[in-house]
Short mmCIF file of C-alpha atoms in Angstrom, two decimals:
data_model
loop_
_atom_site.label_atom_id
_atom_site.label_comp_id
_atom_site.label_asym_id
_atom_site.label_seq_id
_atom_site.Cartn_x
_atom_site.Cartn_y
_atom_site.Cartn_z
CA UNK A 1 22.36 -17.22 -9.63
CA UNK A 2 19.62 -17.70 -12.08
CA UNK A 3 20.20 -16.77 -15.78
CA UNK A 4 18.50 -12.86 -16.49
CA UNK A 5 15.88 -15.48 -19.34
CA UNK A 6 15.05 -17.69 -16.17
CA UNK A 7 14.43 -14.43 -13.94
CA UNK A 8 12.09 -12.90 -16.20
CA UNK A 9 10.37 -15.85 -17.01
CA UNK A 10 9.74 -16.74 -13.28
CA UNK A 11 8.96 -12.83 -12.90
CA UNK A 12 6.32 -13.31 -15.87
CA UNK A 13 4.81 -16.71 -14.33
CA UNK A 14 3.82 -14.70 -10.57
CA UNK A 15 2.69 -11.43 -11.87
CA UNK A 16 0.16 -13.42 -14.98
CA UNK A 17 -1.24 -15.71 -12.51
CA UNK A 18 -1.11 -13.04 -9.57
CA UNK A 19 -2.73 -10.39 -11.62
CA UNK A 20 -5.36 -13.58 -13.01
CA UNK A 21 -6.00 -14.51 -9.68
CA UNK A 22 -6.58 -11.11 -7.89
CA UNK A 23 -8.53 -9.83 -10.79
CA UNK A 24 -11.03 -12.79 -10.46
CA UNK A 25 -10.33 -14.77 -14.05
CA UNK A 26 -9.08 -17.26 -11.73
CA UNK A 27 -11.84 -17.90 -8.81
CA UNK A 28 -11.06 -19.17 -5.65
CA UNK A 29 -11.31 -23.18 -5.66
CA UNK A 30 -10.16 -23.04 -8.80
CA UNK A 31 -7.40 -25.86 -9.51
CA UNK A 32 -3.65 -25.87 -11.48
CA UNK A 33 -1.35 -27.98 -11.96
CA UNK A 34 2.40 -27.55 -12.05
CA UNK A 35 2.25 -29.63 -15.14
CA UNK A 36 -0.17 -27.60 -16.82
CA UNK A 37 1.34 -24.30 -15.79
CA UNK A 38 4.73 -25.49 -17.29
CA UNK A 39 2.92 -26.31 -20.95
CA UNK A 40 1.15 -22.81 -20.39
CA UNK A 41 4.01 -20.58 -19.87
CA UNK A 42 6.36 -22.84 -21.95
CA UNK A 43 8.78 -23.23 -18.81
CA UNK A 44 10.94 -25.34 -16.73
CA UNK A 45 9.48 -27.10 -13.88
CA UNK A 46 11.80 -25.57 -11.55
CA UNK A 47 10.82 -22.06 -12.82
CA UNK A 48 7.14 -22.63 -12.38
CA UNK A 49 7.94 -24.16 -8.52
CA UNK A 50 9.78 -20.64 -8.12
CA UNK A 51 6.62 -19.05 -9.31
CA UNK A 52 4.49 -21.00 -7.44
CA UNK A 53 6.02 -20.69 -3.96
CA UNK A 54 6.28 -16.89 -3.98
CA UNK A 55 2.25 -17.09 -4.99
CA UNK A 56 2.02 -19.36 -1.70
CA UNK A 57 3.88 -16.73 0.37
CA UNK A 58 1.44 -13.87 -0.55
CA UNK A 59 -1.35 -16.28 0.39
CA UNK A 60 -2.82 -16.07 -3.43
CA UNK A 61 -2.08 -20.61 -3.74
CA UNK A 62 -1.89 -23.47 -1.73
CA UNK A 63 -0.73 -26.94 -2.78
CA UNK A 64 -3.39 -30.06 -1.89
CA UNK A 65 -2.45 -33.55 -1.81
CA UNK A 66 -4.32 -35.32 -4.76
CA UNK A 67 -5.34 -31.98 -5.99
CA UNK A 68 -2.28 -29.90 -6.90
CA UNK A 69 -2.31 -26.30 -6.69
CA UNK A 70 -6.11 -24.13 -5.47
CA UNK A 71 -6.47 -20.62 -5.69
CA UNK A 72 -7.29 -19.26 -2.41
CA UNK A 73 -10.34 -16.58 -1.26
CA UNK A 74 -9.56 -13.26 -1.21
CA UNK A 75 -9.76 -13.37 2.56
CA UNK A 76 -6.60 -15.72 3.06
CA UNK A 77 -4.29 -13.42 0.84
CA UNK A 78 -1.42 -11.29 2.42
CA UNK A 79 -3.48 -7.92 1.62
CA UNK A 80 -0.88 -5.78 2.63
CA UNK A 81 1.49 -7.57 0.25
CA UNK A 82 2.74 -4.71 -2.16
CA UNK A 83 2.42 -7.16 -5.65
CA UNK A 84 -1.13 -7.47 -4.61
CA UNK A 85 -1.77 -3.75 -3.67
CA UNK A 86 -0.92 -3.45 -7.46
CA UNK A 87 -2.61 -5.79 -9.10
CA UNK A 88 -5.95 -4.70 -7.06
CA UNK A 89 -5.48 -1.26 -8.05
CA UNK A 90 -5.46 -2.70 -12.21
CA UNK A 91 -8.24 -5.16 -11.17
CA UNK A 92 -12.66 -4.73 -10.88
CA UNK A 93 -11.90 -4.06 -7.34
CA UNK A 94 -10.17 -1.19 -7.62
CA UNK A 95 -12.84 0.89 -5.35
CA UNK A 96 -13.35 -1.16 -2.47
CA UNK A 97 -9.31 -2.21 -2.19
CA UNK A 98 -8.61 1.91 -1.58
CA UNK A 99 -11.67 2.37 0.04
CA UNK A 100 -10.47 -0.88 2.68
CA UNK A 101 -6.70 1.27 2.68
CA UNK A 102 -8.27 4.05 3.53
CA UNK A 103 -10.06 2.53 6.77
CA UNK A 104 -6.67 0.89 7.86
CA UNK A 105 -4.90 4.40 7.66
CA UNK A 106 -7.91 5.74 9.52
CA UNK A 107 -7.28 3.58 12.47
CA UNK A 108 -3.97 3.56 12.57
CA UNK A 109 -2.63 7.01 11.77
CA UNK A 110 -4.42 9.03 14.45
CA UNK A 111 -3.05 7.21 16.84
CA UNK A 112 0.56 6.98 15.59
CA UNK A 113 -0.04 11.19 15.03
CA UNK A 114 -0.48 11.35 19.20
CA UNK A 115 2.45 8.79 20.18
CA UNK A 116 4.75 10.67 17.77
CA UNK A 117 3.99 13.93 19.68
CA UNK A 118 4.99 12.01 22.71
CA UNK A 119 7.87 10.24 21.54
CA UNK A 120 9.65 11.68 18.41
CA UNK A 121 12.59 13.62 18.63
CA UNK A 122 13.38 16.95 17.71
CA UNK A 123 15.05 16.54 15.01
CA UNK A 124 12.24 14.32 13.51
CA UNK A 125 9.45 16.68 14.15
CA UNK A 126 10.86 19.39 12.74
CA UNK A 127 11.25 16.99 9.38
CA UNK A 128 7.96 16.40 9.65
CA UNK A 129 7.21 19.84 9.63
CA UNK A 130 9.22 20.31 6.82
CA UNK A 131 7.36 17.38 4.65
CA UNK A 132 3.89 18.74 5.97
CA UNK A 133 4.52 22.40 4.84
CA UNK A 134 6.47 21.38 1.57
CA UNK A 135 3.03 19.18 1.11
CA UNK A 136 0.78 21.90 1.85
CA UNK A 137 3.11 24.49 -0.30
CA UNK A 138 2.99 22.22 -3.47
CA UNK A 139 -0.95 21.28 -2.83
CA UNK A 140 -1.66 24.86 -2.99
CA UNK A 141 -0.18 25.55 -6.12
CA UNK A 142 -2.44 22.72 -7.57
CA UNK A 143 0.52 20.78 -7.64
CA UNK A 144 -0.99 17.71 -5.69
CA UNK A 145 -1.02 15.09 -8.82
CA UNK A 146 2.97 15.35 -9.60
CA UNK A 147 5.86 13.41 -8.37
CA UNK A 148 7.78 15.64 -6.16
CA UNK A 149 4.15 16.07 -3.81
CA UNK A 150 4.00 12.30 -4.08
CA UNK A 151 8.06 11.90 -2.67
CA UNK A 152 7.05 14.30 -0.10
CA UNK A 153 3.78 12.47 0.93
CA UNK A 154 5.42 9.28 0.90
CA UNK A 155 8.14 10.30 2.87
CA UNK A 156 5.88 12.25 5.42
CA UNK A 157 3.59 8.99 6.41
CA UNK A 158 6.34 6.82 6.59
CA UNK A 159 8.40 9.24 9.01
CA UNK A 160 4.90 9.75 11.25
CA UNK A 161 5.05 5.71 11.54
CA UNK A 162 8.51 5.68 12.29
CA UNK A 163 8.22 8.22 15.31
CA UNK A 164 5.47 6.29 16.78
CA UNK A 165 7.88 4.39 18.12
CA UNK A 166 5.39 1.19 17.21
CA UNK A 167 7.25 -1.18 15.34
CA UNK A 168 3.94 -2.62 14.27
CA UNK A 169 2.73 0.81 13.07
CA UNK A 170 5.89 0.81 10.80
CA UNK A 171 5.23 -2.11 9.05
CA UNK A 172 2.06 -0.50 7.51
CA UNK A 173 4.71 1.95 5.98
CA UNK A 174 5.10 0.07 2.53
CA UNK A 175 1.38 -0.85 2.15
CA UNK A 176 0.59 2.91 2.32
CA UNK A 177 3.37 4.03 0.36
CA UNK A 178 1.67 1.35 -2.41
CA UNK A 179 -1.45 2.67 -1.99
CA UNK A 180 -0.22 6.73 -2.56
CA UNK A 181 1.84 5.59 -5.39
CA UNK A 182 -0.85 3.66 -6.81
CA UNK A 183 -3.46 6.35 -6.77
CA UNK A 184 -0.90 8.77 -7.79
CA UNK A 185 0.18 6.80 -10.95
CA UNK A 186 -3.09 5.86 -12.36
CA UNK A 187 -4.53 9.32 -12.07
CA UNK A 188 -6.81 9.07 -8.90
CA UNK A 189 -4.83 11.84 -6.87
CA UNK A 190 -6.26 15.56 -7.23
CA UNK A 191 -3.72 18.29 -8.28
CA UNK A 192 -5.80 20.99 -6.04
CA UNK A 193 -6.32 18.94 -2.99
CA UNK A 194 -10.05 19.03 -1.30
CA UNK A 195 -10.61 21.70 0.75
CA UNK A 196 -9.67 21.18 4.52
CA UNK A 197 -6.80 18.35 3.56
CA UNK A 198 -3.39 20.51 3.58
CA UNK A 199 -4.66 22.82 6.43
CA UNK A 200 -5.30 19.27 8.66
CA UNK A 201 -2.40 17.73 7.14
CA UNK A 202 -0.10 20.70 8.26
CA UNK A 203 -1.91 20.84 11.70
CA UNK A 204 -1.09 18.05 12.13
CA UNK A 205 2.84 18.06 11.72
CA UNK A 206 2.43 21.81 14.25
CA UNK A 207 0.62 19.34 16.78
CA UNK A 208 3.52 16.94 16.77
CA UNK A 209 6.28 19.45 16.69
CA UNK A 210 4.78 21.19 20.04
CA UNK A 211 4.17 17.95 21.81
CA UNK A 212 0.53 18.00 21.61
CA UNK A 213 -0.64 14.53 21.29
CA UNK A 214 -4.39 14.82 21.67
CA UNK A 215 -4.82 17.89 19.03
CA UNK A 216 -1.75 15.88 16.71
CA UNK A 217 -4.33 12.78 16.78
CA UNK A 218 -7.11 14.95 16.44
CA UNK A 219 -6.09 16.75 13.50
CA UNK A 220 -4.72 13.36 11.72
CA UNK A 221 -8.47 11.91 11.94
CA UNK A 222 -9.55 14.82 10.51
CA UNK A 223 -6.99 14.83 7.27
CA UNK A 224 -7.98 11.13 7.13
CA UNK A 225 -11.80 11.84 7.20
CA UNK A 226 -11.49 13.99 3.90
CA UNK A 227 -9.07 11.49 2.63
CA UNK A 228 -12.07 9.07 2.85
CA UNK A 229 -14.73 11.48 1.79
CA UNK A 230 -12.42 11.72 -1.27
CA UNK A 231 -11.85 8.39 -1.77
CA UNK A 232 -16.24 7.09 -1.54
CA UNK A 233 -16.93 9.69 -3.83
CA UNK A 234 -14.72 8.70 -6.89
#
């Protein structure tokens, strides 16, 4: 087990360069080497290989023969990766990163809205009931910035994935958590909700607790269309 010094150093070493790289100080082509990296960051070479394979995993490195280490376009990172969800949201790209969220949800959530009318169980609709009214009851009071409406928004869209019954749908469930959380804690999230959002958020949840797929799906597009309306104009 590494020492709690080596851990935080090899901690420091991803989220520096991950945060360089995805905020564009590093462009893509650029090139490192391990031996440079370990006079940079004043650490051991086998802390700086730790660093540098978990950048590989989320896509942000790759190592060349003759070359070392090149930082890789934007388009070959793992997007959905949560460290990178994180240090977009802190980066110049802010905008278009929620904006791009925001289109994924859009495609996906409608649909997951009908199957989950089809296929959860009673006991799960009525939680999502619950979540959707406890949502719309906080929202109301203008209470749509604080941390118990986030909990309860989190926990709502990651319960409609789940009762999908799509285990593909469920693995968007972290990403989207990132991106409320990420909104939420860097002030982007409205305490009074726009107009239209609770009322299609809690139609929603009604849709899927009576079994009615088409209206669930229908309702979903149309909390995610004000979602996005929200989202272009900020």
């Amino acid at each position: 087990m590494p020492t709690p010094v080596t851990t935080a150093s090899h901690a420091h070493i991803v989220e520096t360069l991950g945060r360089r790289i995805v905020g564009g100080e590093l462009a893509p082509g650029t090139g490192l080497t391990l031996a440079g990296l370990e006079e940079s960051f004043a650490a051991s070479r086998t802390v700086v290989r730790e660093a540098v394979r978990v950048l590989e995993a989320h896509g942000l490195l790759t190592s060349r023969r003759r070359v070392g280490l090149v930082v890789r376009p934007r388009g070959e990172w793992d997007a959905l990766n949560a460290d990178i969800i994180e240090w977009s949201l802190d980066g110049p790209n802010r905008r278009d990163v929620i904006i791009e969220l925001t289109e994924l949800r859009v495609a996906v959530e409608p649909v997951a809205a009908r199957l989950a009318a089809e296929r959860a169980s009673a006991t799960e609709r009525d939680e999502l009931l619950r979540w959707a009214t406890k949502l719309s009851d906080l929202g109301s009071q203008g209470l749509g910035d604080s941390d118990e409406y986030l909990e309860a928004d989190i926990a709502y869209h990651r319960l409609l994935l789940r009762t999908s019954g799509n285990p593909l749908f469920l693995q968007l469930s972290d990403p989207i958590a990132e991106i409320l959380r990420g909104r939420a804690v860097r002030g982007l999230t409205p305490g009074m909700p726009r107009v239209g959002t609770l009322e299609a958020h809690l139609a929603t949840a009604q849709a899927i607790h009576d079994g009615r797929g088409v209206d669930a799906e229908a309702s979903a597009r149309e909390h995610l269309t004000l979602v996005s309306d929200e989202v272009e104009e900020a």
